[in-house]
Structures are given as C-alpha cells and as structure tokens.
Amino acid sequence: MENEKLIYRIKFEKTGAMKFIGHLDLLKIFQRAVKRSVLPVAYSQGFNPHQIMSFALPLSVGVESIGEIVDVEFTNILDCCDTIEKFNLTMPNGLKVVNVRRLTTGEKNAAASLSSASYELVFPETITKSGLRKAIDEILTESQIIITRTSKKGDKQVDVRPMIHELTLLEFPVAVNTLIDTGSASNLKADVIAEIICEKLGISYTPGDVRIKRLALFGENGSL
C-alpha cells in the first residue's frame, strides 16, 4: 500500500551504568543515535516536528533490562541487520540493540500491546534458598495479597495476587524469576514483588537491596 507506515520494533538492552539513566535521557540518546546513523526516520507534522518514536514501557531508574522495546517510524524500508549495526556504532556502553523487525500491517504499537513482563530478582547472599522457596510457596498459595497504593486521589487498597502469574526460584544466583501484569489495564511493579517476598522473609525492604532486571515484555500473543 502506498501510504502504509514503515514502523520498526527495536529491541535493546539497558545494562551497567545505563541503568541509572532516566527515561527522558534515554529518549534523547535514541534520538541522537538515529541522527548520527543517518537512518531515514519519520518526523511528526506541525511547528515542532519530532522523530516518531514510542517506547513500550519506561524502565525505573536503577533497573537493568535485556528486553526493552521502542517502535520507530521510518520513511524508507530498512535492512534490519544493517540497522542493528548502525545503531550500535552510535550507542554508549550499556545500551545495545539486539533485534530489529518491521511491524506487520495492523499490528499495534508496543505500548498498546503490552500485557505482562518478566523479571529477575537477585537477593542478597544472606538470603537462603530454603527461605526464598518458603516465601514463594506462601505467596502462590495466598488467595489475596492486599497492598496500599497512594495516588493524588488518596490511598487505595488493591489485591495484587491476580497480577502475579509466575514465581520461580533460580539455583544460581539466589534469585527469583517472576511474570507479572504490566500494561494499561493491570500493572504491577517488580519492586512490589521484591517487597512482598522480603515481608514473607521477615526482613525490611529498601530499594536497591534486591537487584532487579527486566527480562522480556509480552503482549497477549507472546513476546513483543
């Protein structure tokens, strides 16, 4: 089709020191990378045109990821392998493009498709596997897990148990893999899972005590 948009889904890793870069700075890095690579990016119309670029889900500062997604519109058809190489030549250490694919006709953007995400939670070495296993078993057998969410409208009690789909103990390191709701319809942050597990372990939770890494983002039909 003559007017069909050329939107490409770019999967990338955000690790090391880059985990401390906020979302707005990440956006600027990608915009500069596109310019430096001379890729034929599409721009919006109006008085302040900008690159047409949409991230699936902003990553919390301090969280690593090996499965981030950004959708970018271009004006010409791209060679995906060549595009990966061009991006990585301009990226700082800790940011790495690992896959590029063109979206099919009618495929929703990543943000609209998102339904869940998987994470790895690495606990301090003082935590035993037996303790983690017991905590996981207790959480999975709970019929309800009520937390308090604070917003501009005030505090709200929310049952997050239906949002937790998987909790798996890893053999090494002392870690837990989890699959949780992530999206506009239902959303649970990984640090809430870490806090719930710490509560079951009988210890206080402080952000940073548990190293969190996002592994993948999923839509209703599987990996994005």
Backbone as a ProteinNet text record, in pm:
[ID]
protein_1_A
[PRIMARY]
MENEKLIYRIKFEKTGAMKFIGHLDLLKIFQRAVKRSVLPVAYSQGFNPHQIMSFALPLSVGVESIGEIVDVEFTNILDCCDTIEKFNLTMPNGLKVVNVRRLTTGEKNAAASLSSASYELVFPETITKSGLRKAIDEILTESQIIITRTSKKGDKQVDVRPMIHELTLLEFPVAVNTLIDTGSASNLKADVIAEIICEKLGISYTPGDVRIKRLALFGENGSL
[TERTIARY]
84.2	0	87.8	48.1	130.7	151.7	47.5	55.1	80.1	121	145.5	266.2	250.1	358.6	466.7	589.9	703.9	752.4	692.8	725.9	808.3	919.7	1009.6	1019.2	1015.1	1027.8	1173.8	1229.5	1370.6	1380.5	1444.2	1465.7	1608.3	1622.9	1755.7	1777.3	1904.8	1944.5	1988.4	1960	1998.7	2061.7	2194.2	2263.9	2378.3	2443.4	2558.2	2519.9	2607	2583.1	2459.1	2415.5	2297.5	2169.4	2171.3	2050.9	2015.4	2111.8	2086.7	2039.8	2025.4	1976	1823.5	1763	1617.4	1558	1426.3	1359.4	1379.5	1373	1389	1529.6	1630	1767	1783.2	1716.1	1720.5	1659.6	1549.2	1485.6	1580.8	1651.5	1746.9	1861.9	1908.7	2016.6	1972.4	1849.7	1799.4	1779.4	1730	1711.9	1845.7	1948.3	2081	2139	2113.5	2164.1	2104.7	1976.1	1910.4	1971.9	1997.1	2056.4	2197.4	2278.5	2417	2427.5	2331.9	2334.5	2277.6	2220	2161.2	2050.7	1979.1	1865.2	1747.6	1666.8	1559.4	1437	1450.8	1342.9	1232.5	1108.7	995	974.8	928.8	903.7	755.7	711.7	573.7	554.4	428.7	396.9	378.1	375.9	348.3	467.2	455.2	557.7	681.9	666.2	779.5	792.7	836	843.1	943.9	907.1	995.8	993.9	1096.5	1103.5	985.8	926.1	811.8	866.5	863.8	930.5	847.4	820.3	735.7	794.6	828.3	879.8	764.6	784.8	679.5	645.8	748.2	725.3	851.6	843.7	962.4	1015	1146.5	1210.9	1248.3	1223	1257.3	1408.3	1450.8	1593.4	1651.8	1767.2	1831.3	1798	1708.1	1667.8	1733.2	1800.4	1857.4	1751.7	1781.1	1690	1764.2	1721.1	1771.9	1657.6	1545.1	1429.7	1347	1412.8	1339.6	1293.9	1186.3	1125.9	1097.7	1135.3	1094.4	1050.4	937.2	888.1	924.1	983.2	1026.3	972.3	918.8	869	977.1	993	1091.3	1020.9	1093.5	1034.7	1069.6	1170.9	1211.5	1223.4	1215.8	1233.6	1378.5	1396.9	1530.1	1578.4	1709.9	1772.4	1794.5	1728.8	1727.8	1867.3	1945.4	2080.9	2167.9	2156.8	2233.6	2191.5	2062.6	2011.1	2064.7	2071.8	2129.2	2272.3	2350.1	2490.9	2504	2421.3	2428.6	2392.4	2290.6	2253.6	2368.4	2423.4	2524.3	2656.1	2682	2801.6	2789.9	2666.3	2643.9	2602.3	2579.3	2528.5	2640.6	2615.3	2714.1	2717.7	2823.7	2833.7	2714.6	2655.4	2539.2	2408.2	2410.7	2293.6	2330.8	2251.3	2283.6	2155.6	2142.6	2029.2	2056	1959.2	1978.3	1885.6	1780.5	1690.2	1609.4	1584.4	1500	1407.8	1280.5	1185.9	1078.2	1027.4	919.6	786.2	702.6	569.9	483.3	398.9	307.1	188.8	117.8	1.7	-102	-146.4	-248.5	-193.9	-63.8	-5.6	-0.1	-47.1	-49.7	91.1	105.3	234.8	260.3	385.3	425.2	349.8	332.9	265.8	121.2	53.3	-86.3	-98.4	5.3	1.6	42	111.8	174.8	73.7	101.3	12.9	87.8	215.1	291	441	517.5	663.2	725.9	843.7	916.7	1039.9	1072.7	1184.8	1267	1392.6	1479.7	1508.7	1485.2	1510.3	1623.8	1738.5	1854.4	1863.6	1855.9	1854.3	1995.4	2015.6	2147.3	2188.9	2319.6	2372.3	2333.2	2289.4	2246.4	2113.1	2039.2	1910.5	1934.4	1873.9	1892.6	1790.2	1826.7	1733.3	1610.8	1631.7	1518.9	1421.2	1475.6	1388.9	1310.7	1377.7	1309.1	1203.1	1236.3	1140.6	1013.5	1031.9	916.3	834.1	902.1	831.4	751.2	811.8	742.1	619.2	635	522.4	407.9	441.8	338.2	263.6	337.8	274.7	182.4	228.8	149.3	24.3	22.7	-95	-191.4	-152	-240.3	-356.3	-475.6	-591.6	-598.1	-540.6	-535.5	-402.8	-352.8	-238	-273.1	-306.6	-353.4	-237.5	-222.2	-123.4	-194.9	-128.8	-184.1	-114.4	-192.5	-138.7	-179.3	-81.2	-104.8	-101.5	-203.3	-210	-260.7	-278.7	-330.9	-471.3	-543	-679.3	-682.5	-564.2	-558.6	-512.7	-519.8	-478.5	-589.1	-545.2	-639.9	-586.9	-671.9	-635	-654.2	-549.4	-552.5	-506.9	-580	-540.3	-452.1	-323.6	-229.9	-207.2	-268	-245.7	-281.2	-393.5	-424.5	-323.6	-240.3	-142.5	-11.3	3.6	125.8	100.3	166.5	140.8	244.7	367.6	472.8	571.5	620	732	815.6	939.8	1025.1	1159	1202	1330.9	1441.3	1546.3	1661.7	1768.1	1845.6	1950.1	2070.5	2105.9	2218.6	2200.3	2215.1	2239	2113.2	2116.8	1998.4	1896.8	1808	1720.5	1585.6	1492.6	1356.4	1320.7	1263	1204.7	1054.5	1000.5	857.3	796.6	670.8	593	472.6	459.4	354.3	282.7	160.6	84.9	160.3	167	231.1	157.4	92.9	19.4	-82.9	-161.9	-260.5	-378.5	-414.8	-529.8	-498.8	-380.9	-339.6	-188.2	-139.3	4.4	59.5	166.8	234.3	383.5	447.8	591.1	670.7	789.5	872.9	919.5	939.2	985	877.7	751.3	644.6	657.3	691.4	714.9	831.4	939.8	1055.7	1016	933.5	890.2	802.8	714.1	627.3	710	808.9	895	974	1027.4	1102.4	1014.1	889.9	795.8	775.6	762.8	748.5	874.3	990.2	1116.8	1139.3	1052.6	1066.3	1175.4	1207.9	1310.3	1252.3	1312.4	1266.7	1322.8	1249	1291.5	1328.8	1447.3	1493.6	1528.6	1476.1	1511.2	1661.4	1704.7	1846.9	1900.3	1829.9	1872.1	1860.4	1757.6	1733	1764.7	1853.5	1887.7	1780.2	1721.2	1608.7	1651.1	1618.5	1646.3	1520.8	1478.8	1365.3	1417.4	1349.8	1394.4	1323	1192.4	1114.8	981.7	926.8	792.3	704.1	577.8	486.4	355.1	297.7	161.2	72.8	-50.7	-144.9	-104	-32.1	6.9	151.2	213.7	350.1	447.2	575.6	681.7	665.1	687.1	673.4	791.6
-120.2	0	125.3	226.6	344.9	422.5	433.8	514.2	429.4	306.6	219.4	269.7	277.4	327	220.8	267.1	177.9	188.7	106.7	110.3	-13.6	10.5	-98.8	-109.3	-232.3	-259	-290.4	-212	-224.4	-276.9	-392.5	-450	-419	-373.4	-334	-367.4	-368.8	-394	-262.7	-251.3	-133.3	-185.5	-188.9	-253.7	-165.1	-214.5	-142.2	-4	93	230.4	292.4	240.2	294.4	273.7	182.7	161.1	284	375.4	497.2	613.3	589.1	691.4	690.1	806.4	816.9	808	800.8	778.6	893.7	1017.1	1130.8	1135.2	1102.2	1097.2	982.2	870.8	758	796.8	868.2	915.5	1002.4	1092.6	1181	1101.4	998.3	914.6	846	793.3	726.4	825.9	944.2	1045.4	1084.2	1100.2	1133.1	1017.3	894.1	775.8	766.2	796.5	793.3	897.5	1017.1	1123.8	1086	1035.7	1002.7	886.8	794.7	678.6	710.2	829.8	875.9	780.7	723.4	639.7	728.9	686.8	771.4	776	837.6	842.5	936.6	904.6	990	1092.5	1212.6	1319.9	1355	1401.2	1446	1577.9	1613	1738.6	1849.5	1974.1	2085.6	2177.5	2269.4	2371.2	2315.5	2204.6	2146.3	1998.4	1967.6	1826.6	1747.6	1624.3	1537.3	1396.8	1320.8	1183.4	1103.1	1021.2	940.1	813.5	813.2	709.6	684	556.8	523	405.2	427.6	321	242	112.5	26.3	61.8	74.7	99.5	157.7	279.4	337.1	244.6	233.5	147.9	232.6	179.9	252.9	272	386.9	413.9	311.4	254.9	154.6	12.1	-5.1	-138.4	-166.3	-280.4	-322.5	-393	-409.4	-482.9	-541.4	-659.1	-718.3	-736.4	-668.3	-685.4	-560.7	-444.6	-320.1	-307.4	-231.6	-218.4	-71.7	-29.2	101.5	84.4	144.8	143.3	276.5	268.9	389	384.3	496.2	503.9	561.3	499.3	545.4	577.5	643	681.5	583.8	500	401.3	263.9	160.6	24.5	5	-59.9	-79	-222.2	-237.8	-368.7	-386.9	-485.6	-496.8	-520.8	-607.7	-635.1	-510.4	-438.3	-315.3	-210.5	-205.7	-109	-137.1	-265.8	-303.2	-252	-275	-234	-82.4	-9.7	136.2	192.3	135.5	181.1	158.2	38.8	3.5	78.9	128.1	209.8	346.3	387.5	519.9	514.2	392.7	377.9	381.3	439.6	434.7	294.6	265.1	137.1	118.4	-0.1	-28.6	-24.3	30.7	27.9	-49.2	-151.8	-236.2	-283.8	-255.6	-304.5	-450.3	-537.7	-680.5	-736	-660.6	-711.4	-596	-605.4	-507.6	-584.1	-551.5	-613.7	-512.7	-528.4	-440.4	-493.1	-402.4	-442.4	-479.7	-577.8	-619.4	-523.9	-525.1	-438	-465.2	-361.9	-375.7	-410.2	-435.8	-470.5	-345.4	-359.6	-246.6	-209.4	-84	-43.9	-115.1	-114	-192.7	-151.3	-20.9	27.3	-22.4	-23.9	-67.9	-219.6	-292.6	-439.3	-499.7	-423.3	-475.2	-529.3	-649.6	-708.2	-763.7	-803	-858.9	-844.3	-869.4	-860.5	-960.5	-1008.8	-1099.7	-1029.1	-1063.9	-1001.1	-1105.9	-1072.1	-1149.7	-1063.5	-1119	-1050.2	-1122.2	-1056.5	-1117	-1064.9	-1156.4	-1119.8	-1123.7	-1054.2	-1056.3	-1198.6	-1221.4	-1354.5	-1404.6	-1314.2	-1354.7	-1428.9	-1417.3	-1485.6	-1628.7	-1724.2	-1864.8	-1908.6	-2010.9	-2066.1	-2125.2	-2191.3	-2251.5	-2144.7	-2029.8	-1920.5	-1863.5	-1845.9	-1795.4	-1892.8	-2020.7	-2122.1	-2118.5	-2105.4	-2098.4	-1973	-1860.4	-1735.1	-1744.5	-1803.9	-1821.3	-1909.4	-2020.1	-2111.3	-2041	-1958.8	-1887.4	-1789.2	-1717.9	-1620.1	-1688.5	-1798.5	-1867.3	-1933.8	-1962.3	-2024.3	-1921.2	-1794.7	-1688.9	-1668.2	-1647.4	-1615.4	-1465.8	-1385	-1240.6	-1187.2	-1083.6	-1009.6	-861.9	-799.3	-661.4	-566.1	-467	-361.4	-226.4	-122.8	12.5	91.7	143.2	228.9	372.5	461.9	603.3	682	764.1	849.3	986.7	1073.7	1207.6	1201.6	1093.7	1078	1016	979.9	921.2	776.6	710.8	571.2	477.2	365	266	126.8	40	-98.8	-181	-252.1	-327.6	-471.3	-566.3	-707.1	-735.6	-760.7	-781.3	-929	-1018.3	-1161.1	-1203.3	-1155.2	-1195	-1143.6	-1047.2	-989.4	-1068.6	-1163.2	-1243.5	-1377.6	-1403.9	-1525.5	-1634.6	-1594.2	-1693	-1641.7	-1733.6	-1708.3	-1835.5	-1823.3	-1941.5	-1915.7	-2008.6	-1997.3	-2043.3	-1962.4	-1998.9	-2063.9	-2152.3	-2221.1	-2130.3	-2052.2	-1960.2	-1843	-1718.8	-1682.5	-1702	-1650.4	-1660.4	-1559.9	-1608.1	-1517.5	-1581.4	-1494.2	-1536.2	-1476.6	-1557.7	-1507.5	-1492.3	-1383.2	-1360.7	-1308	-1342.4	-1290.6	-1220.1	-1090.5	-1010.4	-923.4	-881.2	-791.7	-661.1	-616.2	-489.1	-429	-316.2	-254.5	-157.1	-103.9	-2.9	-63	-186.7	-248.5	-293	-349.4	-400.4	-392.2	-331.2	-306.9	-330	-407.6	-434.8	-417.7	-342	-318.6	-430	-454.7	-563.1	-537.3	-409.4	-382.1	-413.8	-414.7	-456.5	-605.6	-685	-827.8	-848.2	-772	-781.7	-748.8	-647.4	-606.8	-714.1	-774.6	-880.5	-1000.1	-1037.5	-1150.7	-1119.3	-997.6	-959.7	-963.8	-923	-928.6	-1072.9	-1163.4	-1305.8	-1359.6	-1303.8	-1346.4	-1286.1	-1188.8	-1124.1	-1019.1	-959.3	-855.3	-730.5	-615.5	-491.2	-479.1	-410.4	-392.8	-248.1	-227.4	-96.4	-104.5	-13	-16.8	-22.4	-113.4	-134.3	-258.1	-304.8	-427.6	-548.4	-545.7	-653	-599.5	-666.6	-624.3	-674.1	-580.6	-613.5	-598.8	-698.9	-694.7	-736.1	-651.9	-690.5	-782	-894.2	-993.4	-983.1	-957.1	-953.2	-885.8	-830.5	-771	-857.6	-875.1	-964.7	-896.4	-934.4	-897.3	-1019.3	-1008	-1119.2	-1239.6	-1215.7	-1324.2	-1369.8	-1325.3	-1369.5	-1254.2	-1285.2	-1186.3	-1077.3	-951.7	-840.3	-835.6
0	0	0	-77	-96.5	32.9	116.4	237.7	362.6	345.8	460.5	540.1	670.9	755.8	772.3	776.2	793.2	937.3	1025	1167.3	1202.6	1269.2	1306.6	1458.6	1506	1650.3	1681.3	1769.6	1806.3	1948.7	1963.8	2096.3	2139.7	2264	2309.1	2456	2494.1	2633.1	2697.9	2827.2	2905.3	3034.5	3038.7	3148.8	3200.5	3305.2	3360.7	3409.3	3383.5	3429.7	3365.4	3250.9	3183.5	3263.5	3362.1	3442.6	3525.7	3541.2	3618	3530.6	3400.2	3307.8	3307.4	3327.6	3327.6	3187.8	3181.8	3053.6	2955.5	3002.4	2910.9	2852	2933.7	2881.9	2782.6	2809.6	2716.6	2582.3	2586.4	2463.5	2383	2450.5	2381.7	2320.1	2391.2	2337.8	2209	2207.7	2087.4	1973.7	2005.5	1901	1838.3	1921.3	1869.4	1788.5	1836	1764.9	1625.3	1613.4	1482.8	1389.7	1442.6	1360.4	1315.3	1408.8	1376.4	1277.9	1286.3	1197.7	1059.7	1044.4	918.5	871.6	965.7	929.9	889.8	792.3	737.9	829.9	945.5	1043.5	995.4	1032.9	1000.4	1112.3	1073.8	1170.1	1172.4	1288.3	1302.4	1228.1	1205.5	1138.3	1241.9	1197.3	1287.8	1305.7	1403.7	1425.7	1494.3	1565.7	1637.5	1602.7	1480.9	1438.8	1521.1	1552.8	1629.3	1570.4	1597.9	1549.1	1604.3	1517.9	1561.4	1626.2	1758.5	1838.1	1962.8	1993.5	2107.7	2184	2311.6	2396.7	2457.5	2473	2526.6	2669.4	2753.3	2895.5	2958	3012.8	3077.1	3187.3	3193.7	3292.7	3414	3533.2	3654.9	3663.3	3714.7	3733	3830.6	3794.9	3878.5	3839.6	3742.3	3696.3	3561.1	3549	3421.3	3337.5	3208.7	3121	3002.2	2962.1	2838.2	2738.3	2765.5	2677.7	2657.8	2638.2	2616.6	2471.6	2451.2	2318.7	2287.9	2166.4	2116	1970.5	1936.6	1798.6	1732.7	1614.3	1542.8	1400	1354.2	1216.5	1125.1	1008	909.8	778.1	690.2	561.8	450.1	471.8	372	437.3	356.6	406.1	451.2	565.5	621.8	606	599.4	616.4	766.4	826.6	972.3	1030.6	968.2	1018.4	1010.2	899.9	882.2	985.5	1017.1	1114	1253.8	1290.2	1420.5	1430.2	1325.8	1325	1334.3	1260.4	1261.1	1398.2	1462.3	1595.8	1694	1693.7	1794.1	1776.6	1657	1635.2	1703.2	1732.4	1791.7	1938.4	1991.5	2127.5	2231.3	2349.6	2457.7	2519.3	2594.1	2663.7	2756.9	2751.2	2834.7	2759.2	2638.7	2550.2	2424.9	2393.2	2279.2	2211.3	2082.6	2004	1967.4	1992.7	1967.8	1859.8	1826.8	1722.8	1663.3	1533.4	1463.2	1370.9	1374	1280.3	1242.4	1122	1076	1126.5	1176.3	1221.6	1102	1122	1016.5	1011.1	900.2	882.3	990.2	1058.2	1161.6	1299.1	1309.9	1439.9	1527.9	1652.5	1745	1788.8	1831.4	1884.5	2017	2060.9	2177.7	2303.4	2324	2444.5	2451.2	2337.1	2333	2344	2303.2	2303.8	2437.8	2519.2	2640.4	2741	2793.2	2894	3014.9	2997.2	3109.4	3085.2	3191.2	3180.8	3276.6	3239.4	3327.4	3383.1	3507.5	3577.2	3650.5	3672.7	3760.8	3882.9	4001.6	4127.6	4199.2	4211.5	4276.1	4419.1	4515.4	4656.4	4716	4828.3	4893.7	4930.5	4937.4	4966.6	5104.7	5190.7	5325.2	5323	5212.3	5199.1	5150.5	5217.7	5181.4	5077.3	5001.5	4902.9	4970.6	5083.9	5155	5201.8	5246.4	5288.8	5172.4	5058.6	4940	4890.1	4893.4	4847.9	4933.9	5062.7	5153.2	5126.2	5105.3	5077.5	4948.3	4844.3	4716.7	4733.5	4804.4	4825.3	4898.7	4998.1	5072.6	4983.7	4899.1	4810.4	4710.1	4651.9	4549.7	4605.8	4734.5	4796	4853.6	4854.2	4904	4807.4	4862.1	4778	4750.5	4841.8	4825	4878.9	4813.8	4866.6	4851.9	4961.9	4960.6	4987.4	4899.4	4921.2	4915.2	4964.1	4960	4850.9	4759.6	4654.3	4682.6	4674.7	4701.2	4570.9	4550	4431.4	4473	4375.2	4403.4	4461.9	4432.9	4483.4	4622.9	4674.4	4807.7	4805.2	4918.4	4930.6	4882.5	4823.5	4774	4802.7	4853.6	4878.6	4751.1	4710.7	4585.1	4610.7	4554.8	4560.8	4439.9	4465	4354.6	4323.2	4400.7	4376.1	4233.6	4174.2	4036.1	3934.1	3972.8	3881.1	3878.8	3970.9	3979.4	3911.7	3799	3722.2	3747.2	3773.7	3796.8	3900.6	3983.6	4074.7	4074.9	4029.6	4016.6	4083.4	4168.8	4235.6	4141.6	4128.4	4047.5	4135.4	4077.4	4152.7	4177.4	4078.1	4093.9	3998.9	4047.6	4187.6	4271.4	4396.5	4481.7	4427.5	4344.6	4270.6	4243.1	4203.1	4169.4	4033.6	3946.5	3822.4	3842.3	3791.5	3807.2	3678.4	3654.7	3542.2	3602.1	3574	3636.8	3533.2	3568	3481.9	3463.1	3337.8	3306.1	3187.1	3208.4	3099	3150.7	3059.5	3097.4	3173.6	3143.4	3208.3	3350.8	3370.7	3502	3510.1	3617.7	3623.5	3763.9	3771.3	3898	3877.4	3965.6	3952.6	4019.6	3966.2	4017.4	4159.5	4194.9	4330.6	4434.9	4393.1	4484.7	4514.3	4412.1	4432.7	4528.7	4508.9	4597.9	4741.3	4757.3	4891.8	4956.6	4877.5	4929.8	4974.8	4895.1	4930.7	5057.5	5066.9	5186.5	5310.3	5294.5	5406.9	5452.3	5357.2	5390.5	5458.2	5422.5	5481.7	5619.6	5655.8	5785.1	5790	5673.1	5668.3	5602.9	5634.5	5573.5	5432.6	5348.8	5209.5	5184.6	5129.3	5086.5	4939	4856.7	4714	4693.5	4609.6	4585.2	4654.4	4759.9	4827.6	4734.7	4650.2	4553.7	4414.5	4341.6	4205.6	4109.5	4038.4	3950.7	3804.3	3726.4	3581.9	3505.5	3410.9	3326.3	3216.1	3197.8	3100.5	2967.2	2970.7	2846.2	2868.6	2760.6	2759.7	2670.7	2715.5	2643.1	2612.9	2496.8	2463.4	2481.1	2444.6	2459.7	2376.2	2267.2	2176.3	2194.9	2305.1	2330.8	2334.8	2318.2	2328.2	2222.4	2262.2	2168.6	2071.7
[MASK]
++++++++++++++++++++++++++++++++++++++++++++++++++++++++++++++++++++++++++++++++++++++++++++++++++++++++++++++++++++++++++++++++++++++++++++++++++++++++++++++++++++++++++++++++++++++++++++++++++++++++++++++++++++++++++++++++

